[in-house]
mmCIF file of C-alpha atoms in Angstrom:
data_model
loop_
_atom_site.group_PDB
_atom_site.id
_atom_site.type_symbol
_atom_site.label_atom_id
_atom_site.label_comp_id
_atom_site.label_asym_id
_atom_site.label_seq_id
_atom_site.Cartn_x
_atom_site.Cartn_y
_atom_site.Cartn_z
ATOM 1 C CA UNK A 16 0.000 0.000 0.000
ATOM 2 C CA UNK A 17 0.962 3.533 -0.467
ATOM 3 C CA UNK A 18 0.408 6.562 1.490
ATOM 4 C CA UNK A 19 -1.681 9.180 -0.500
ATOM 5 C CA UNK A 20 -0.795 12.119 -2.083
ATOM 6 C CA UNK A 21 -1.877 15.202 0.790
ATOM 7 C CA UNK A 22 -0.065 17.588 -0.881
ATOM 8 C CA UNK A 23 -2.810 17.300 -4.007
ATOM 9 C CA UNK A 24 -5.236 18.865 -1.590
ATOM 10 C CA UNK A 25 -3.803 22.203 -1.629
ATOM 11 C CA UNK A 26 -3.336 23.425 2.072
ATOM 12 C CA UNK A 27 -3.046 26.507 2.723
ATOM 13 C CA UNK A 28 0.085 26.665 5.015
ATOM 14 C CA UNK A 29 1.161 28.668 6.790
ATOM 15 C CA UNK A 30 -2.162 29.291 7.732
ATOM 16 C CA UNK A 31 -2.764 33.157 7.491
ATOM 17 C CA UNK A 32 -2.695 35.797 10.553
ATOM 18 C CA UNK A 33 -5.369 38.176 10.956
ATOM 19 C CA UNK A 34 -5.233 41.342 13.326
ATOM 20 C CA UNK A 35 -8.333 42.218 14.509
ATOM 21 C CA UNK A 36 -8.994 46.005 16.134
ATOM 22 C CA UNK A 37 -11.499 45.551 19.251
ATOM 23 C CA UNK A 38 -11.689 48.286 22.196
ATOM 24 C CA UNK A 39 -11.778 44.914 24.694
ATOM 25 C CA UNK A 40 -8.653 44.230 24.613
ATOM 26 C CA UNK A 41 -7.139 47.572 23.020
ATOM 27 C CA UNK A 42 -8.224 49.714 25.811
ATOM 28 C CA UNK A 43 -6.202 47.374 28.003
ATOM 29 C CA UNK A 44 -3.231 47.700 26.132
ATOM 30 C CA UNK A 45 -3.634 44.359 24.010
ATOM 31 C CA UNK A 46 -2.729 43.765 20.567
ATOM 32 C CA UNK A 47 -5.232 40.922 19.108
ATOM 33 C CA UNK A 48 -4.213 38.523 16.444
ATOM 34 C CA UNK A 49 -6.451 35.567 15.336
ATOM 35 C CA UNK A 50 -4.274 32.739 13.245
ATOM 36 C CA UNK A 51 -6.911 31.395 10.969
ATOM 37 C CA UNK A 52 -6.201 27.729 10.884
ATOM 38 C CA UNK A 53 -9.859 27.320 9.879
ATOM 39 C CA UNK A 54 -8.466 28.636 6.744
ATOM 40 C CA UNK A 55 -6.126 25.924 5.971
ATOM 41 C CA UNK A 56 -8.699 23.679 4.043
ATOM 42 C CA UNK A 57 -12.190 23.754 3.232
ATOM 43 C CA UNK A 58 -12.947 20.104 4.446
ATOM 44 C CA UNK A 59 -9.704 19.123 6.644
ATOM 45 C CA UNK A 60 -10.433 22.683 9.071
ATOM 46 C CA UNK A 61 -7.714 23.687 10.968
ATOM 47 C CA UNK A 62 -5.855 21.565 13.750
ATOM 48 C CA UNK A 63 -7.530 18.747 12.111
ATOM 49 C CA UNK A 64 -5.366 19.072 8.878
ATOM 50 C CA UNK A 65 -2.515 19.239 11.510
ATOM 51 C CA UNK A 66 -3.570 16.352 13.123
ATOM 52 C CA UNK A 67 -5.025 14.098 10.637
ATOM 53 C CA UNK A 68 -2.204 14.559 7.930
ATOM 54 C CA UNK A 69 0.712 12.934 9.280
ATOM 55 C CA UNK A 70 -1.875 9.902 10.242
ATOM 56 C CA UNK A 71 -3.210 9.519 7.066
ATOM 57 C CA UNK A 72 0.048 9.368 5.578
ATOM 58 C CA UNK A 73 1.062 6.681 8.098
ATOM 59 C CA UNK A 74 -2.420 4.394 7.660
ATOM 60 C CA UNK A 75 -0.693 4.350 3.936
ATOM 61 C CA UNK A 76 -4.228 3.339 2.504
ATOM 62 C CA UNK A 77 -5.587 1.261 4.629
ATOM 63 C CA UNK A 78 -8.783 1.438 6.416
ATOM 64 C CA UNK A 79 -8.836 4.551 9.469
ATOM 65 C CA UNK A 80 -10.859 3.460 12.412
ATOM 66 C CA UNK A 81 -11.642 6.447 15.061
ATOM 67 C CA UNK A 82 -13.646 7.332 17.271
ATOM 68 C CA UNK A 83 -15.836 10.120 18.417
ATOM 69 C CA UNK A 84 -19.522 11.500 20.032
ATOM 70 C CA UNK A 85 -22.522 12.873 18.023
ATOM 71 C CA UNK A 86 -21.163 16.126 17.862
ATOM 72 C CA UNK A 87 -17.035 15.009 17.030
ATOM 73 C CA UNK A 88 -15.442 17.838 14.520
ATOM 74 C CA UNK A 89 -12.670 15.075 14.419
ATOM 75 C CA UNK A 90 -14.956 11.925 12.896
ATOM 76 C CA UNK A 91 -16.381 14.816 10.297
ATOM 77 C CA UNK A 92 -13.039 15.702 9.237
ATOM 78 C CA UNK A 93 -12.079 12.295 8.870
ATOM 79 C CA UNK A 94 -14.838 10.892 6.866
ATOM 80 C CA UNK A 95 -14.109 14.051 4.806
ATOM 81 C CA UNK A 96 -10.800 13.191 4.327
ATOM 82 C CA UNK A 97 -11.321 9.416 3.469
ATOM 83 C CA UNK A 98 -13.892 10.584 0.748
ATOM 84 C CA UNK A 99 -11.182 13.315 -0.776
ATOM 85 C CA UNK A 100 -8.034 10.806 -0.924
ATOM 86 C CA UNK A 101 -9.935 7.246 -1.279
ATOM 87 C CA UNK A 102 -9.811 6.143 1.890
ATOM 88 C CA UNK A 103 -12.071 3.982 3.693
ATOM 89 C CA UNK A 104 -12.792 4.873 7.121
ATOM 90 C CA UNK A 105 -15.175 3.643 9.746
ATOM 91 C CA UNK A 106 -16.142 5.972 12.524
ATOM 92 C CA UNK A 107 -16.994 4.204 15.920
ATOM 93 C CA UNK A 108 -19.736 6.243 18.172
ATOM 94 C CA UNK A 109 -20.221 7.075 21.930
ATOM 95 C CA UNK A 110 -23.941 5.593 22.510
ATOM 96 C CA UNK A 111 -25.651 2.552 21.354
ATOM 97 C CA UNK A 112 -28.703 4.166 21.510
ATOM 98 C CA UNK A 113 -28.382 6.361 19.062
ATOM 99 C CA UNK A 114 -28.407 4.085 16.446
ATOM 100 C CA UNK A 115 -31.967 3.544 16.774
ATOM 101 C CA UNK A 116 -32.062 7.340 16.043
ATOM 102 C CA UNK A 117 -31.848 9.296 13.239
ATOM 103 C CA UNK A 118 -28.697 11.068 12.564
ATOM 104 C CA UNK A 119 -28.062 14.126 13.513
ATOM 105 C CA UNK A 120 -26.663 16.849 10.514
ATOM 106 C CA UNK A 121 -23.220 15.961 11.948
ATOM 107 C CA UNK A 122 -23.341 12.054 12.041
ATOM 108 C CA UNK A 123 -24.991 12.616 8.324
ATOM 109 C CA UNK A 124 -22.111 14.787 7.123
ATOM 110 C CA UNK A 125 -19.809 11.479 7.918
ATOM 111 C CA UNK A 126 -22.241 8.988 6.656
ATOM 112 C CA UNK A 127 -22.453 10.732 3.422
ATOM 113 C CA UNK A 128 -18.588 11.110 2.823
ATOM 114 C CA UNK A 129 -18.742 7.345 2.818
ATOM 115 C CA UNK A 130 -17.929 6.674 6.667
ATOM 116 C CA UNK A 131 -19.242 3.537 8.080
ATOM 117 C CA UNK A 132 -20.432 4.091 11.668
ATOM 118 C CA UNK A 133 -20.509 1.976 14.626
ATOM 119 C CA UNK A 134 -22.544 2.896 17.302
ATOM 120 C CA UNK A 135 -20.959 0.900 20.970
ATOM 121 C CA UNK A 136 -22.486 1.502 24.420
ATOM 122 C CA UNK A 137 -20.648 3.875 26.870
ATOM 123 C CA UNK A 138 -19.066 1.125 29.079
ATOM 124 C CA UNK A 139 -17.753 -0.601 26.019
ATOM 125 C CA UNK A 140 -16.258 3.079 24.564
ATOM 126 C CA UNK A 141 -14.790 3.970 27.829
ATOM 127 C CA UNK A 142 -13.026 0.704 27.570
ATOM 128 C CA UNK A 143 -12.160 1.278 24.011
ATOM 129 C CA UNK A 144 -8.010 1.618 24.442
ATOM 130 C CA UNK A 145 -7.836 -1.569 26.169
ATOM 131 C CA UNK A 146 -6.150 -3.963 23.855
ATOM 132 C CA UNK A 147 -8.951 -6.760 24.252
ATOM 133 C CA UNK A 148 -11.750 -4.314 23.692
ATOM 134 C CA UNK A 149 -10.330 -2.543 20.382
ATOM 135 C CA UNK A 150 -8.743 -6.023 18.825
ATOM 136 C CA UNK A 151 -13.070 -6.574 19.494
ATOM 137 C CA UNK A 152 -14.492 -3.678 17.749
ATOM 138 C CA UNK A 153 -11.755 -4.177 14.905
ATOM 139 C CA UNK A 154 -13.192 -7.898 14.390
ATOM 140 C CA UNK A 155 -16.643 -6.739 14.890
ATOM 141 C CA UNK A 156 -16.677 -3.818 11.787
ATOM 142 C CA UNK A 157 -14.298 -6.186 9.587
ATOM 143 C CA UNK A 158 -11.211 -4.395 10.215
ATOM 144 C CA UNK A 159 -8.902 -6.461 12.100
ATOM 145 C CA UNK A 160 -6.093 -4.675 9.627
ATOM 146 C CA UNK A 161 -7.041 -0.991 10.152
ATOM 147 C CA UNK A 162 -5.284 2.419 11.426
ATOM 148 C CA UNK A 163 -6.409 3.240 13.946
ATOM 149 C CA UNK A 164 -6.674 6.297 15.194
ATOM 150 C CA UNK A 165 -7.670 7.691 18.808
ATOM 151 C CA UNK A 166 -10.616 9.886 19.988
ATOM 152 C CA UNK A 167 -9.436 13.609 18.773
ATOM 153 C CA UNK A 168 -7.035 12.426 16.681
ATOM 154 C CA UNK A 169 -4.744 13.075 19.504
ATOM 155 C CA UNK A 170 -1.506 10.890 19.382
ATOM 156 C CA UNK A 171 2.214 11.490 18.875
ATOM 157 C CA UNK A 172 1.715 11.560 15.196
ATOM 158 C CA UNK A 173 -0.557 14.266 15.570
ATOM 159 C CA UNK A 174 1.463 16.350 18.574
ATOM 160 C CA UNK A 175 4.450 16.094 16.401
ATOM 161 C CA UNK A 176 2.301 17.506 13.214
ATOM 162 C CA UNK A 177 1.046 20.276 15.726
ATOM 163 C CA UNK A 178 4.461 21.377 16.243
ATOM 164 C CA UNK A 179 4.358 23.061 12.726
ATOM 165 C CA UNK A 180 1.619 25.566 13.984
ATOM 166 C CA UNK A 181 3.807 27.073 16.688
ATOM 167 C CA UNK A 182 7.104 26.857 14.175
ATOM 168 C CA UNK A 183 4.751 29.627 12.132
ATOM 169 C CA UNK A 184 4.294 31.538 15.184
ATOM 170 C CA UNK A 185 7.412 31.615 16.189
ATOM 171 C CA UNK A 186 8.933 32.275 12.701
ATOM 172 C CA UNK A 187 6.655 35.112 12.162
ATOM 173 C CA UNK A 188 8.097 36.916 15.806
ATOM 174 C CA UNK A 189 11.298 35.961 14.555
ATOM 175 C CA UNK A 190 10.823 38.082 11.218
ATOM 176 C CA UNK A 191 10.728 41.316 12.199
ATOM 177 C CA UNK A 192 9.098 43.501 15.605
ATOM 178 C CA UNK A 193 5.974 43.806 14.302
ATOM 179 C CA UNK A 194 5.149 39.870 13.973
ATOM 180 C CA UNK A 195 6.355 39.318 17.865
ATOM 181 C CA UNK A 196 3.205 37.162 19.497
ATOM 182 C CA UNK A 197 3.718 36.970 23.225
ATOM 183 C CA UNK A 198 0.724 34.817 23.939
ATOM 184 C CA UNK A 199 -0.849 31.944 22.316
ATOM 185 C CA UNK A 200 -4.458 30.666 22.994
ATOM 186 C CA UNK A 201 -6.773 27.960 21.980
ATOM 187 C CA UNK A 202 -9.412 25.639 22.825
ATOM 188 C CA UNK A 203 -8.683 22.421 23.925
ATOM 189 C CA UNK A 204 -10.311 18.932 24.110
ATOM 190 C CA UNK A 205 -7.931 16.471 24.319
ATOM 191 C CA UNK A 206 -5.093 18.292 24.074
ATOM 192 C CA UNK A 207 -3.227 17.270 21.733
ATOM 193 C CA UNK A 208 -3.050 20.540 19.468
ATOM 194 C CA UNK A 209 -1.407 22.739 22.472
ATOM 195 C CA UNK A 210 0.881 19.700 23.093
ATOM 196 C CA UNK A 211 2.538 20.584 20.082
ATOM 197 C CA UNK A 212 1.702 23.987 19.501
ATOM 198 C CA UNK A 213 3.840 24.244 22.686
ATOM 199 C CA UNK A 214 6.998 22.298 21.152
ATOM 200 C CA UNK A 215 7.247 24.725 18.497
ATOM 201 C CA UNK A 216 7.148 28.029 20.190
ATOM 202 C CA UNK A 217 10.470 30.572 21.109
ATOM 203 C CA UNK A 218 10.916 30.429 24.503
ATOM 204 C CA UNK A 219 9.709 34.233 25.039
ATOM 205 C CA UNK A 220 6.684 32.322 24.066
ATOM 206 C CA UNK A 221 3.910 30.606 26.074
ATOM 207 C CA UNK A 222 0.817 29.163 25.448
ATOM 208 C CA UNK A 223 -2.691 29.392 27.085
ATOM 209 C CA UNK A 224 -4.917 26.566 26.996
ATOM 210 C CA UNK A 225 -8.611 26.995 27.449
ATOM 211 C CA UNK A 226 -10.832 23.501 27.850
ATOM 212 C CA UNK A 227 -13.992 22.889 26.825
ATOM 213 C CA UNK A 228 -14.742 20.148 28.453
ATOM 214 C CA UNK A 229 -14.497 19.814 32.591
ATOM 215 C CA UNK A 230 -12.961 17.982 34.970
ATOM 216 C CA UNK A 231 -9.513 19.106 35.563
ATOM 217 C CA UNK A 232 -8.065 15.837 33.831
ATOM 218 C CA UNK A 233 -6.485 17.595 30.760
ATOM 219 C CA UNK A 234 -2.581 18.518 32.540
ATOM 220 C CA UNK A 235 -1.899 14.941 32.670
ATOM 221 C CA UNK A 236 -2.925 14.050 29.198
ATOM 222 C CA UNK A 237 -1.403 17.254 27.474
ATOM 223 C CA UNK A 238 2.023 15.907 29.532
ATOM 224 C CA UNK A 239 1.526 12.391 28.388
ATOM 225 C CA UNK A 240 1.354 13.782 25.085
ATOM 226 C CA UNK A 241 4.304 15.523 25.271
ATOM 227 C CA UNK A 242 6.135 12.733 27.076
ATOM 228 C CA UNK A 243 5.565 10.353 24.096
ATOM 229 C CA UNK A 244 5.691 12.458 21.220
ATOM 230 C CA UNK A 245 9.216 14.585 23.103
ATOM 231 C CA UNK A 246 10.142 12.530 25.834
ATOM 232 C CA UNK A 247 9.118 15.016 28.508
ATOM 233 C CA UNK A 248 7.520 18.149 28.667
ATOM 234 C CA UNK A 249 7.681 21.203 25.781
ATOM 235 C CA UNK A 250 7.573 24.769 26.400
ATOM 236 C CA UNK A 251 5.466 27.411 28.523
ATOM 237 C CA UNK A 252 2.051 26.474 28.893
ATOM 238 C CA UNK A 253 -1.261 26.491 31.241
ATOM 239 C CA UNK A 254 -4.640 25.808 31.413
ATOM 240 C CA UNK A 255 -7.763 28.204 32.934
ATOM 241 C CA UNK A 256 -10.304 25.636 32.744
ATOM 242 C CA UNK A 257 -12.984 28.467 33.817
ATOM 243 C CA UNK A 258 -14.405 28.767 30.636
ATOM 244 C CA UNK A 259 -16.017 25.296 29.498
ATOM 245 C CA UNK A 260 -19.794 26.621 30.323
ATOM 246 C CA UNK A 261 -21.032 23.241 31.608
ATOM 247 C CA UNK A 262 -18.929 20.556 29.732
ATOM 248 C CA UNK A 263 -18.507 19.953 26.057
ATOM 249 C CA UNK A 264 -21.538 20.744 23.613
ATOM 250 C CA UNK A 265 -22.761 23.317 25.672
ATOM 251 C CA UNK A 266 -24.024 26.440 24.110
ATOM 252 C CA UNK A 267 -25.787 28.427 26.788
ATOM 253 C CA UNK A 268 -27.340 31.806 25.401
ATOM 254 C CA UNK A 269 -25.170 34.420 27.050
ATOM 255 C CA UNK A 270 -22.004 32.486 24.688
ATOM 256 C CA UNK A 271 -23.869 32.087 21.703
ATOM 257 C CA UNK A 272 -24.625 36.007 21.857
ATOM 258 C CA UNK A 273 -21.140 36.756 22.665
ATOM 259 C CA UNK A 274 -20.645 34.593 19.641
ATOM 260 C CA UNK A 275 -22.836 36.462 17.577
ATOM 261 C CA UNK A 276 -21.679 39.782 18.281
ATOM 262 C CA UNK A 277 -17.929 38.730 17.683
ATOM 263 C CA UNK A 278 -18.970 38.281 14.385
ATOM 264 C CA UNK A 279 -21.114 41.084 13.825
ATOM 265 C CA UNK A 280 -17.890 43.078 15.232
ATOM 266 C CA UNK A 281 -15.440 41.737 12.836
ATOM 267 C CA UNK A 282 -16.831 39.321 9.928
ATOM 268 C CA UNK A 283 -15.252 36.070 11.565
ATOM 269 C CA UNK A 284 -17.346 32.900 11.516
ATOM 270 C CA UNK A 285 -17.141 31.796 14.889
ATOM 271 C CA UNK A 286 -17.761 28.203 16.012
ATOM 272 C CA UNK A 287 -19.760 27.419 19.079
ATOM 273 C CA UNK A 288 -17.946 24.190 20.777
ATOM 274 C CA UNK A 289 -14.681 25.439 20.793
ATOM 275 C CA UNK A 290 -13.803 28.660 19.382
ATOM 276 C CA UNK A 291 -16.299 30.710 21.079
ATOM 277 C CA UNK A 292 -15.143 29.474 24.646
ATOM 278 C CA UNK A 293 -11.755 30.791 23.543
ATOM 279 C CA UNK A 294 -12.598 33.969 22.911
ATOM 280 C CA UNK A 295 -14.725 34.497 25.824
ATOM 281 C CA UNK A 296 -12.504 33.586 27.871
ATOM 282 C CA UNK A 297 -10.127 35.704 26.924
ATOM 283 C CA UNK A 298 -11.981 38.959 26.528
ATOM 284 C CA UNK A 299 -12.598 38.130 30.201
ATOM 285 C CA UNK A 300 -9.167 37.644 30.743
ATOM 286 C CA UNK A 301 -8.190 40.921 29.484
ATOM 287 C CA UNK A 302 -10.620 42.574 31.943
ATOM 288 C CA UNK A 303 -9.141 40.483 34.641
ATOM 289 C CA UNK A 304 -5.715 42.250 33.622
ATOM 290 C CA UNK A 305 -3.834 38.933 33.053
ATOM 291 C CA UNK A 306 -1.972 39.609 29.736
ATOM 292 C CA UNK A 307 0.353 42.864 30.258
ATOM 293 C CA UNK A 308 -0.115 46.493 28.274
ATOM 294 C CA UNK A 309 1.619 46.322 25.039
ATOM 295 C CA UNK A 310 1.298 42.194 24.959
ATOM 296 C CA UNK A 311 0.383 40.908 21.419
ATOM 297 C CA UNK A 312 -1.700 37.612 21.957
ATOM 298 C CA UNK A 313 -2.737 35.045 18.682
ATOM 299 C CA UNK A 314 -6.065 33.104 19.216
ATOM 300 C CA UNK A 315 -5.954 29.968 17.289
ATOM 301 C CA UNK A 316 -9.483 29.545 14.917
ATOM 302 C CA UNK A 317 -9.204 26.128 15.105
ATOM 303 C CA UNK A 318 -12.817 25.354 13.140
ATOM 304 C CA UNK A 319 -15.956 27.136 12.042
ATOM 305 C CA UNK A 320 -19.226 26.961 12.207
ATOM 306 C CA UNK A 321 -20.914 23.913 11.166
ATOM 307 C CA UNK A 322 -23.394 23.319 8.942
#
C-alpha cells in the first residue's frame, strides 16, 4: 500500500494571521491577532489538517478506524478526508442508543462522505483503548487490519504535526518587531493541538490553553502527550479551565450572543464548541488584567461553524 498524495489537496500553510482592532482588549493595552487555521482547508479545518495529515500518511491506505460523540469535529473531518483521498474509514460512536435514532446533521455529514459508523455503548467506549476491547471492535466492523486512530485524533503523530503551527508563530516573531506574538491561545479537548503547539514556540513564548470540556483531567494528558511524542515536557504552557460553560456541547445563550456579536464586530465565523469558549474567555481575561499592556496575543481559529 501507499500513502496518499496530501499535498494534491492544496493546504493553505502557513495558515494566514489576521489582526483584529477591538476596544476589549485595546483599551487594556492588548494587541489581538487571530491565526486562521480554519483557513487551511475547506474540508480538513484547521488543527484537524494538523492532526489528521501525518496519520493519514502513516495508515498508507488502509482502512482509518476512530472514534468520536454525536457532535465530534474530528470523525467529520475524517470521513471528509477518506472521501477526498480514497480512503475507507469507519467511525466508531459514543452511545448505542443512538443508532436507533436518526442522525443528527453531523453524524450525516460522515455517513455521506462514505464513513461507516458503529454505534458501541458507553461502558464498552470507555473501555475502548484496552487492547482486548479494540482487537473486538476491529473484528466486529471487519477491520482487524485498520489504522487506527484515537478519539481527537490526539496521538504522537498528531502532537508532532502540531508542532508546525507554533514553528509559524514563532517564525513570524522571529521576522521582524511587528510579527512578535507573546501569547498563544486555543481551545482544547484532548489536548493534543497545544501539546505541540507548545513544542514549536520561542521560549519568550507561552501558550494558554482553554478547555472545553471539565474535569480538571487535561494537565496529565497534554504531559503524556508531550512525554511520548518529546520525551518530557515542551515549552510554557497552562490551562484556565474556567471557561467550558457546563462541559462539552454546551451552548448556553449568554455564549452564543457573545458569539454572535464577535462576528457582527469583525466578519469572523465563529464556532460554538470550541472557538467561542476561547474567545470568551479571553476577553474576560483581558478585563481580569492577566496579559500585560503592550502584549500581542494570537487566538488559534481552530474550526468554524458547522453546517
Amino acid at each position: 500500500m501507499t500513502s496518499p498524495d496530501l499535498a494534491a489537496l492544496r493546504p493553505r500553510l502557513p495558515s494566514p494571521v489576521q489582526e483584529i482592532a477591538d476596544g476589549r482588549f485595546g483599551r487594556h493595552g492588548i494587541r489581538l491577532l487571530l491565526k486562521r487555521d480554519d483557513l487551511i482547508h475547506p474540508d480538513l479545518i484547521g488543527n484537524k489538517w494538523r492532526k489528521l495529515a501525518p496519520n493519514l500518511a502513516a495508515a498508507a491506505g488502509r482502512t482509518v478506524v476512530t472514534f468520536g460523540g454525536a457532535y465530534s469535529n474530528h470523525l467529520r473531518a475524517t470521513a471528509a478526508a477518506g472521501r477526498l483521498l480514497g480512503l475507507p474509514t469507519v467511525g466508531v460512536i459514543r452511545g448505542q442508543e443512538l443508532s436507533d435514532r436518526p442522525l443528527n446533521p453531523s453524524l450525516a455529514r460522515c455517513a455521506a462522505d462514505g464513513m461507516r459508523l458503529h454505534f458501541v455503548d458507553r461502558s464498552t467506549y470507555r473501555r475502548k483503548t484496552a487492547p482486548e476491547t479494540l482487537a473486538a471492535i476491529l473484528r466486529t466492523v471487519d477491520a482487524e487490519d485498520a489504522y487506527v486512530i484515537p478519539e481527537g485524533g490526539s496521538n504522537s503523530l498528531a502532537v508532532r504535526g502540531c508542532r508546525a503551527l507554533g514553528e509559524e508563530l514563532r517564525a513570524r516573531a522571529d521576522a521582524d518587531a511587528d510579527g512578535r506574538v507573546d501569547v498563544v491561545a486555543l481551545a482544547c479537548g484532548t489536548g493534543g493541538t497545544l501539546a505541540g503547539l507548545a513544542a514549536g514556540l520561542g521560549p519568550d513564548q507561552r501558550v494558554l490553553g482553554i478547555p472545553v470540556l471539565k474535569g480538571g483531567f487535561l494537565t496529565a494528558d497534554i504531559e503524556g502527550l508531550q512525554e511520548h511524542a518529546f520525551g518530557g515536557r515542551r515549552g510554557d504552557w497552562s490551562l484556565d479551565d474556567r471557561f467550558h460553560f457546563g462541559g462539552y456541547a454546551r451552548v448556553p445563550a449568554e455564549l452564543d450572543a457573545f458569539a454572535g456579536d464577535f462576528e457582527q464586530r469583525h466578519g469572523v465565523p465563529v464556532e460554538r464548541l470550541y472557538v467561542a469558549k476561547l474567545l470568551y474567555g479571553l476577553v474576560a481575561l483581558a478585563d481580569e488584567g492577566a496579559f500585560p499592556r503592550g502584549s500581542t496575543v494570537a487566538a488559534v481559529i481552530t474550526g468554524r461553524p458547522f453546517p
